Amino acid sequence: YMSFIVPGLIMMSVITNSYTNVASSFFSAKWQRNVEEMLVAPVPNWVIVAGYVGGGMARGILVGAIVTVIALFFTDIQIHNIWVILLTVSLTSAVFALGGLINAVFAGSFDDISIIPTFVLTPLTYLGGVFYSISLLPDFWQGVSQLNPIVYMVNAFRFGFLGISDISLTVAFTVLGVFIIGLWATAMYLIRKGIGLRS
């Protein structure tokens, strides 16, 4: 069981840290009015978005690596496919870094940053197959679980370690790709229009 839940715990730490790093740092820049300087600087919008997302990804992946090292003290970690692990953790951290950026754009106060992680991300993570296989659920709840995007991320990541997954890898990577494209386009639109940034 320890070997089963470790990939889920690693992914949970990656998700949380990728999201909160970007949300807090971008909102801090917005609150201190540093964002306005970036917007008037001769820097393309995609560089601003990529910079914040890259920072969030770096923190998420680093914390995930630390959790992995700590997990080695409690269980043996096997690696089935290192490329699936690396690709999944990179795409997942990018998705949640972009989500954190979008959250920070709309946030009006520091309290607004914690609303999404507390009331959306935490329930989705705990119901995302971190601690159990969705194949153990009745058919109806399996269908409901497949509406949760974190299920696809956790299962693809777990496949990289154990070689087992409740979800097709093709479907999982397709879901990740769609989220990245959609969130990137949204973030670029918000920065370009200055929504929530220009007073």
Short mmCIF file of C-alpha atoms in Angstrom, two decimals:
data_model
loop_
_atom_site.label_atom_id
_atom_site.label_comp_id
_atom_site.label_asym_id
_atom_site.label_seq_id
_atom_site.Cartn_x
_atom_site.Cartn_y
_atom_site.Cartn_z
CA TYR A 1 0.00 0.00 0.00
CA MET A 2 2.88 2.37 0.77
CA SER A 3 4.29 1.81 -2.72
CA PHE A 4 0.83 2.53 -4.13
CA ILE A 5 0.20 5.83 -2.33
CA VAL A 6 3.72 7.31 -2.61
CA PRO A 7 3.25 8.47 -6.25
CA GLY A 8 -0.03 10.11 -5.23
CA LEU A 9 1.59 11.91 -2.29
CA ILE A 10 4.43 13.14 -4.51
CA MET A 11 1.95 14.41 -7.07
CA MET A 12 -0.10 16.10 -4.34
CA SER A 13 2.97 18.05 -3.17
CA VAL A 14 3.84 19.01 -6.77
CA ILE A 15 0.30 20.29 -7.40
CA THR A 16 0.10 22.31 -4.19
CA ASN A 17 3.52 23.93 -4.48
CA SER A 18 3.30 24.72 -8.20
CA TYR A 19 -0.02 26.44 -7.63
CA THR A 20 0.71 28.37 -4.45
CA ASN A 21 4.18 29.53 -5.55
CA VAL A 22 2.86 31.33 -8.63
CA ALA A 23 -0.36 32.55 -7.01
CA SER A 24 1.44 34.15 -4.07
CA SER A 25 4.41 35.58 -5.99
CA PHE A 26 2.32 37.06 -8.82
CA PHE A 27 -0.25 38.52 -6.43
CA SER A 28 2.56 40.02 -4.32
CA ALA A 29 3.95 41.69 -7.45
CA LYS A 30 0.45 42.93 -8.30
CA TRP A 31 -0.16 44.21 -4.79
CA GLN A 32 3.19 46.03 -4.71
CA ARG A 33 2.42 47.38 -8.21
CA ASN A 34 5.51 45.74 -9.74
CA VAL A 35 3.34 44.14 -12.42
CA GLU A 36 2.70 47.54 -13.99
CA GLU A 37 6.43 47.95 -14.52
CA MET A 38 6.56 44.57 -16.25
CA LEU A 39 3.62 45.45 -18.48
CA VAL A 40 5.23 48.67 -19.72
CA ALA A 41 8.69 47.11 -20.11
CA PRO A 42 9.71 45.91 -23.60
CA VAL A 43 9.11 42.29 -22.57
CA PRO A 44 6.71 40.07 -24.51
CA ASN A 45 3.71 38.85 -22.51
CA TRP A 46 4.65 35.23 -23.12
CA VAL A 47 7.98 35.82 -21.35
CA ILE A 48 6.16 37.14 -18.27
CA VAL A 49 3.82 34.14 -18.22
CA ALA A 50 6.63 31.67 -18.94
CA GLY A 51 8.79 33.21 -16.19
CA TYR A 52 6.18 32.82 -13.48
CA VAL A 53 5.13 29.37 -14.71
CA GLY A 54 8.76 28.25 -14.87
CA GLY A 55 9.29 29.39 -11.28
CA GLY A 56 6.20 27.51 -10.13
CA MET A 57 7.30 24.40 -11.98
CA ALA A 58 10.78 24.57 -10.47
CA ARG A 59 9.38 24.76 -6.95
CA GLY A 60 6.79 22.04 -7.54
CA ILE A 61 9.30 19.62 -9.05
CA LEU A 62 11.91 20.38 -6.36
CA VAL A 63 9.42 19.73 -3.54
CA GLY A 64 8.29 16.57 -5.35
CA ALA A 65 11.91 15.40 -5.46
CA ILE A 66 12.32 16.08 -1.73
CA VAL A 67 9.14 14.12 -0.93
CA THR A 68 10.47 11.27 -3.08
CA VAL A 69 13.75 11.18 -1.15
CA ILE A 70 11.89 11.18 2.19
CA ALA A 71 9.60 8.38 0.95
CA LEU A 72 12.68 6.22 0.34
CA PHE A 73 13.07 5.95 4.13
CA PHE A 74 9.65 4.28 4.39
CA THR A 75 9.30 2.12 1.29
CA ASP A 76 11.14 0.86 -1.76
CA ILE A 77 10.31 2.93 -4.81
CA GLN A 78 10.43 1.12 -8.12
CA ILE A 79 10.55 2.90 -11.46
CA HIS A 80 8.67 1.37 -14.38
CA ASN A 81 9.15 4.20 -16.90
CA ILE A 82 11.22 7.27 -15.99
CA TRP A 83 10.08 9.21 -19.09
CA VAL A 84 6.42 8.92 -18.13
CA ILE A 85 7.29 10.13 -14.62
CA LEU A 86 9.25 13.15 -15.89
CA LEU A 87 6.69 14.08 -18.54
CA THR A 88 3.73 13.75 -16.15
CA VAL A 89 5.33 15.76 -13.35
CA SER A 90 6.40 18.50 -15.77
CA LEU A 91 3.00 18.82 -17.45
CA THR A 92 1.12 18.67 -14.14
CA SER A 93 3.28 21.34 -12.52
CA ALA A 94 2.78 23.51 -15.62
CA VAL A 95 -1.01 23.11 -15.42
CA PHE A 96 -1.17 24.19 -11.79
CA ALA A 97 1.38 26.96 -12.17
CA LEU A 98 -0.82 28.42 -14.91
CA GLY A 99 -3.86 27.97 -12.67
CA GLY A 100 -2.07 29.81 -9.87
CA LEU A 101 -1.25 32.68 -12.21
CA ILE A 102 -4.86 33.01 -13.32
CA ASN A 103 -6.02 32.90 -9.70
CA ALA A 104 -3.57 35.68 -8.79
CA VAL A 105 -4.78 37.85 -11.68
CA PHE A 106 -8.37 37.77 -10.37
CA ALA A 107 -7.49 37.87 -6.65
CA GLY A 108 -8.36 41.11 -4.90
CA SER A 109 -6.70 40.27 -1.59
CA PHE A 110 -4.35 37.72 -0.07
CA ASP A 111 -7.38 35.83 1.24
CA ASP A 112 -8.63 35.31 -2.32
CA ILE A 113 -5.48 33.32 -3.13
CA SER A 114 -6.35 30.63 -0.59
CA ILE A 115 -9.97 30.13 -1.69
CA ILE A 116 -9.22 27.90 -4.71
CA PRO A 117 -6.59 25.71 -2.98
CA THR A 118 -8.79 25.24 0.08
CA PHE A 119 -12.20 24.69 -1.48
CA VAL A 120 -11.34 23.30 -4.93
CA LEU A 121 -7.85 21.79 -5.12
CA THR A 122 -7.85 19.99 -1.76
CA PRO A 123 -11.15 18.12 -2.33
CA LEU A 124 -10.20 17.30 -5.94
CA THR A 125 -6.82 15.99 -4.79
CA TYR A 126 -8.23 13.77 -2.06
CA LEU A 127 -10.86 12.44 -4.48
CA GLY A 128 -8.30 12.08 -7.28
CA GLY A 129 -7.12 8.55 -6.54
CA VAL A 130 -4.18 9.54 -4.34
CA PHE A 131 -5.09 7.04 -1.62
CA TYR A 132 -7.12 4.48 -3.56
CA SER A 133 -7.68 3.00 -6.98
CA ILE A 134 -10.85 4.26 -8.64
CA SER A 135 -11.39 0.70 -9.93
CA LEU A 136 -12.52 -0.15 -6.37
CA LEU A 137 -15.44 2.27 -6.66
CA PRO A 138 -18.92 1.34 -7.95
CA ASP A 139 -19.45 2.04 -11.66
CA PHE A 140 -21.37 5.27 -11.04
CA TRP A 141 -18.62 6.77 -8.85
CA GLN A 142 -15.95 5.63 -11.28
CA GLY A 143 -17.72 7.72 -13.92
CA VAL A 144 -17.95 10.69 -11.55
CA SER A 145 -14.25 10.33 -10.67
CA GLN A 146 -13.32 10.57 -14.34
CA LEU A 147 -14.64 14.15 -14.33
CA ASN A 148 -11.81 15.01 -11.93
CA PRO A 149 -8.70 16.02 -13.92
CA ILE A 150 -6.38 15.12 -11.04
CA VAL A 151 -7.35 11.45 -11.50
CA TYR A 152 -5.60 11.48 -14.89
CA MET A 153 -2.46 13.12 -13.52
CA VAL A 154 -2.13 10.82 -10.52
CA ASN A 155 -2.74 7.68 -12.59
CA ALA A 156 -0.26 8.62 -15.31
CA PHE A 157 2.33 9.39 -12.63
CA ARG A 158 1.61 6.12 -10.81
CA PHE A 159 2.03 4.22 -14.08
CA GLY A 160 5.55 5.60 -14.33
CA PHE A 161 6.38 4.00 -10.98
CA LEU A 162 4.30 0.84 -10.84
CA GLY A 163 3.28 0.16 -14.44
CA ILE A 164 -0.42 0.16 -13.47
CA SER A 165 -3.09 2.76 -14.15
CA ASP A 166 -6.87 3.03 -14.00
CA ILE A 167 -6.78 5.44 -16.95
CA SER A 168 -5.28 5.13 -20.42
CA LEU A 169 -1.99 7.05 -20.71
CA THR A 170 -3.11 8.49 -24.04
CA VAL A 171 -6.24 9.91 -22.44
CA ALA A 172 -4.27 11.21 -19.45
CA PHE A 173 -1.73 13.08 -21.60
CA THR A 174 -4.51 14.39 -23.85
CA VAL A 175 -6.29 15.85 -20.80
CA LEU A 176 -3.03 17.43 -19.60
CA GLY A 177 -2.35 18.89 -23.05
CA VAL A 178 -5.85 20.36 -23.33
CA PHE A 179 -5.56 21.97 -19.90
CA ILE A 180 -2.15 23.47 -20.67
CA ILE A 181 -3.31 24.94 -24.00
CA GLY A 182 -6.51 26.31 -22.46
CA LEU A 183 -4.87 27.78 -19.38
CA TRP A 184 -1.94 29.23 -21.36
CA ALA A 185 -4.34 30.93 -23.78
CA THR A 186 -6.38 32.28 -20.86
CA ALA A 187 -3.31 33.59 -19.02
CA MET A 188 -2.00 35.26 -22.18
CA TYR A 189 -5.36 36.90 -22.83
CA LEU A 190 -5.60 38.21 -19.25
CA ILE A 191 -2.06 39.64 -19.29
CA ARG A 192 -2.50 41.17 -22.75
CA LYS A 193 -5.78 42.84 -21.78
CA GLY A 194 -4.49 43.82 -18.34
CA ILE A 195 -7.59 42.37 -16.69
CA GLY A 196 -7.25 42.74 -12.93
CA LEU A 197 -3.82 44.34 -13.40
CA ARG A 198 -4.41 47.87 -14.59
CA SER A 199 -6.18 50.22 -12.26
#
